[in-house]
CSV table of C-alpha atoms in Angstrom, one decimal:
chain,number,residue,atom,x,y,z
A,1,MET,CA,-8.2,-11.2,18.9
A,2,ASP,CA,-8.1,-14.9,19.0
A,3,LEU,CA,-5.0,-16.2,17.2
A,4,GLN,CA,-6.8,-19.5,16.5
A,5,GLU,CA,-9.3,-17.6,14.2
A,6,MET,CA,-6.5,-16.0,12.2
A,7,ILE,CA,-5.5,-17.2,8.8
A,8,GLU,CA,-1.8,-16.7,7.8
A,9,TYR,CA,-1.4,-14.7,4.6
A,10,HIS,CA,1.6,-14.6,2.3
A,11,PRO,CA,1.4,-11.9,-0.3
A,12,GLN,CA,3.3,-12.5,-3.6
A,13,THR,CA,6.4,-10.4,-3.9
A,14,SER,CA,8.1,-9.6,-7.2
A,15,ASN,CA,11.5,-10.8,-6.1
A,16,GLY,CA,10.5,-13.6,-3.8
A,17,ALA,CA,12.4,-12.2,-0.9
A,18,ASN,CA,11.5,-13.3,2.7
A,19,SER,CA,9.9,-10.6,4.7
A,20,ASP,CA,10.5,-9.7,8.3
A,21,ARG,CA,6.7,-9.2,8.7
A,22,LYS,CA,3.9,-11.7,9.2
A,23,TYR,CA,0.4,-11.1,7.8
A,24,PHE,CA,-2.9,-12.6,9.0
A,25,ILE,CA,-6.6,-12.3,8.1
A,26,SER,CA,-9.1,-12.4,10.9
A,27,GLY,CA,-12.7,-11.8,10.0
A,28,SER,CA,-12.9,-8.4,8.3
A,29,ASN,CA,-9.4,-7.4,9.5
A,30,PHE,CA,-5.9,-7.6,8.0
A,31,ILE,CA,-3.1,-7.9,10.6
A,32,LYS,CA,0.5,-7.0,9.9
A,33,ILE,CA,3.2,-7.9,12.4
A,34,ASP,CA,6.4,-6.0,12.0
A,35,GLU,CA,9.7,-6.7,13.7
A,36,PHE,CA,10.7,-3.0,13.4
A,37,VAL,CA,8.5,-1.2,15.9
A,38,GLU,CA,9.4,2.4,14.7
A,39,ARG,CA,8.5,1.6,11.1
A,40,GLY,CA,5.2,0.0,12.2
A,41,GLN,CA,4.3,3.0,14.5
A,42,ASN,CA,5.0,5.4,11.6
A,43,GLU,CA,2.7,3.4,9.3
A,44,ALA,CA,-0.1,3.4,12.0
A,45,ARG,CA,0.3,7.1,12.6
A,46,ILE,CA,-0.1,7.9,8.9
A,47,LEU,CA,-2.9,5.5,8.3
A,48,SER,CA,-4.9,6.7,11.3
A,49,SER,CA,-4.6,10.3,10.1
A,50,VAL,CA,-6.2,9.7,6.7
A,51,SER,CA,-9.6,8.5,5.7
A,52,HIS,CA,-10.5,7.8,2.0
A,53,PRO,CA,-12.4,5.0,0.3
A,54,LEU,CA,-9.4,4.2,-1.9
A,55,ILE,CA,-6.8,4.0,0.9
A,56,GLN,CA,-6.3,1.1,3.4
A,57,LYS,CA,-8.5,1.7,6.5
A,58,TYR,CA,-6.8,1.8,9.9
A,59,VAL,CA,-8.5,-0.2,12.7
A,60,ASP,CA,-5.9,-0.4,15.6
A,61,SER,CA,-2.3,-1.0,16.4
A,62,TYR,CA,-0.3,-2.0,19.5
A,63,ILE,CA,3.1,-3.3,20.6
A,64,SER,CA,3.0,-7.0,21.4
A,65,ASP,CA,4.5,-8.7,24.4
A,66,ASP,CA,7.4,-9.8,22.3
A,67,ASN,CA,8.1,-6.2,21.2
A,68,LYS,CA,6.6,-6.4,17.7
A,69,HIS,CA,4.4,-3.8,16.2
A,70,VAL,CA,0.9,-5.1,15.3
A,71,LEU,CA,-1.1,-3.1,12.8
A,72,ILE,CA,-4.7,-4.0,12.2
A,73,THR,CA,-6.5,-2.7,9.1
A,74,GLU,CA,-9.7,-3.4,7.3
A,75,TYR,CA,-9.3,-6.4,5.0
A,76,PHE,CA,-9.7,-5.5,1.3
A,77,GLN,CA,-10.3,-8.6,-0.9
A,78,GLY,CA,-8.4,-8.0,-4.1
A,79,GLU,CA,-5.2,-8.8,-5.9
A,80,THR,CA,-2.2,-6.7,-6.3
A,81,LEU,CA,-1.7,-5.0,-9.7
A,82,GLU,CA,1.6,-7.0,-9.8
A,83,VAL,CA,-0.4,-10.2,-10.0
A,84,ILE,CA,-3.3,-9.1,-12.3
A,85,ARG,CA,-1.9,-6.3,-14.4
A,86,LYS,CA,-1.8,-8.3,-17.6
A,87,SER,CA,-5.3,-9.5,-17.4
A,88,LEU,CA,-7.0,-6.1,-16.9
A,89,SER,CA,-9.4,-5.0,-19.5
A,90,THR,CA,-9.1,-1.5,-21.0
A,91,ALA,CA,-12.1,-0.3,-18.9
A,92,GLU,CA,-10.5,-1.8,-15.7
A,93,ARG,CA,-7.1,-0.2,-16.5
A,94,ILE,CA,-8.8,3.2,-16.9
A,95,ALA,CA,-10.7,2.8,-13.7
A,96,VAL,CA,-7.5,1.9,-11.8
A,97,GLU,CA,-5.6,4.9,-13.3
A,98,SER,CA,-8.3,7.4,-12.4
A,99,GLN,CA,-8.7,6.0,-8.9
A,100,LEU,CA,-4.9,6.2,-8.4
A,101,PHE,CA,-5.0,9.9,-9.2
A,102,MET,CA,-8.0,10.4,-6.8
A,103,ALA,CA,-6.1,8.7,-4.0
A,104,LEU,CA,-3.0,10.7,-4.8
A,105,ALA,CA,-4.9,14.0,-4.9
A,106,TYR,CA,-6.3,13.2,-1.4
A,107,LEU,CA,-2.9,12.3,0.0
A,108,ILE,CA,-1.4,15.6,-1.4
A,109,SER,CA,-4.3,17.5,0.2
A,110,CYS,CA,-3.4,15.8,3.6
A,111,ARG,CA,0.3,16.6,3.0
A,112,VAL,CA,1.1,12.9,3.1
A,113,HIS,CA,3.9,11.4,0.9
A,114,HIS,CA,3.3,7.6,0.4
A,115,GLY,CA,6.9,6.9,-0.5
A,116,ASP,CA,6.3,3.6,-2.3
A,117,ILE,CA,3.5,3.7,-4.8
A,118,ASN,CA,4.0,0.7,-7.1
A,119,VAL,CA,2.1,-2.3,-8.6
A,120,SER,CA,2.7,-4.3,-5.4
A,121,ASN,CA,1.0,-1.7,-3.2
A,122,VAL,CA,-2.2,-1.3,-5.1
A,123,LEU,CA,-5.0,-3.8,-4.7
A,124,PHE,CA,-7.9,-4.1,-7.2
A,125,ASP,CA,-11.1,-6.1,-6.7
A,126,GLY,CA,-12.5,-5.6,-10.2
A,127,ASN,CA,-14.2,-2.3,-9.4
A,128,LYS,CA,-12.2,-0.4,-6.8
A,129,ILE,CA,-8.5,0.0,-5.8
A,130,CYS,CA,-7.0,0.1,-2.4
A,131,LEU,CA,-3.7,1.8,-1.8
A,132,ILE,CA,-1.7,-0.1,0.8
A,133,ASP,CA,1.6,-0.3,2.6
A,134,PHE,CA,2.3,3.1,4.2
A,135,GLU,CA,5.4,2.0,6.0
A,136,MET,CA,7.6,4.4,4.1
A,137,ALA,CA,5.0,7.2,4.2
A,138,ARG,CA,5.8,10.6,5.6
A,139,SER,CA,3.6,13.5,6.7
A,140,ASP,CA,4.9,17.0,6.7
A,141,ASP,CA,2.4,19.8,7.6
A,142,GLY,CA,5.2,22.4,7.1
A,143,MET,CA,5.8,21.5,3.5
A,144,LYS,CA,4.6,24.4,1.3
A,145,ASP,CA,6.0,23.3,-2.1
A,146,LEU,CA,3.5,20.9,-3.7
A,147,PHE,CA,6.1,20.2,-6.4
A,148,GLY,CA,8.9,19.4,-4.0
A,149,PRO,CA,10.9,16.2,-4.2
A,150,GLU,CA,8.5,14.2,-1.9
A,151,TYR,CA,5.5,15.0,-4.1
A,152,VAL,CA,7.3,14.4,-7.4
A,153,THR,CA,8.2,11.0,-6.0
A,154,ASN,CA,4.5,10.3,-5.3
A,155,HIS,CA,3.6,11.4,-8.9
A,156,CYS,CA,6.4,9.3,-10.4
A,157,GLY,CA,5.1,6.2,-8.5
A,158,VAL,CA,1.6,6.7,-10.0
A,159,PHE,CA,3.0,7.3,-13.5
A,160,ASN,CA,5.2,4.2,-13.2
A,161,VAL,CA,2.2,2.1,-12.3
A,162,ILE,CA,0.3,3.5,-15.2
A,163,ASN,CA,3.2,2.8,-17.6
A,164,ILE,CA,3.3,-0.8,-16.3
A,165,LEU,CA,-0.5,-1.2,-16.8
A,166,ARG,CA,-0.2,0.1,-20.3
A,167,GLY,CA,2.5,-2.4,-21.2
A,168,ARG,CA,5.4,0.1,-21.1
A,169,ASP,CA,7.2,-1.9,-18.4
A,170,ASP,CA,10.5,-2.9,-20.0
A,171,GLN,CA,12.4,-1.7,-16.9
A,172,HIS,CA,10.0,-3.5,-14.6
A,173,GLU,CA,10.4,-6.8,-16.5
A,174,GLU,CA,14.2,-6.4,-16.4
A,175,ASN,CA,14.2,-5.8,-12.7
A,176,ASN,CA,12.1,-8.9,-12.0
A,177,ALA,CA,13.9,-11.3,-14.4
């Protein structure tokens, strides 16, 4: 991939903290460069094991010459719910909520625990969501309890997003003040 054709991308974060990752857009691909190789390899392993229209699509990954993990995914043109949540219509909010549950049901069927479902990790383009950022994800084929702590955390993340979309976000507002 020609680095001259890449556009640097800086997603908005709720607390404005500097990230140890760099992001680029090149054609139809989104590139994430991570200083922590193990974290990046885990994210690549999980993403390459799932395939769903509402989940970020894995393209490739590798370790760079300077020992950084490079993850390439399909670019999804949308905004995070963090950015657009207050401007969503009722119909859009309902679409986001139902699609979140569909994505979660798929992850549960694959025995994948996302680990960080929140308004910053859901993109929306006006019609469709894309669940992103699987760096904290875990997969456990041996897990038999669908209501164990890992799955409860997944459900809580979805319900937290829904509460924020519905304006019940007092705690979210306090944390970002």
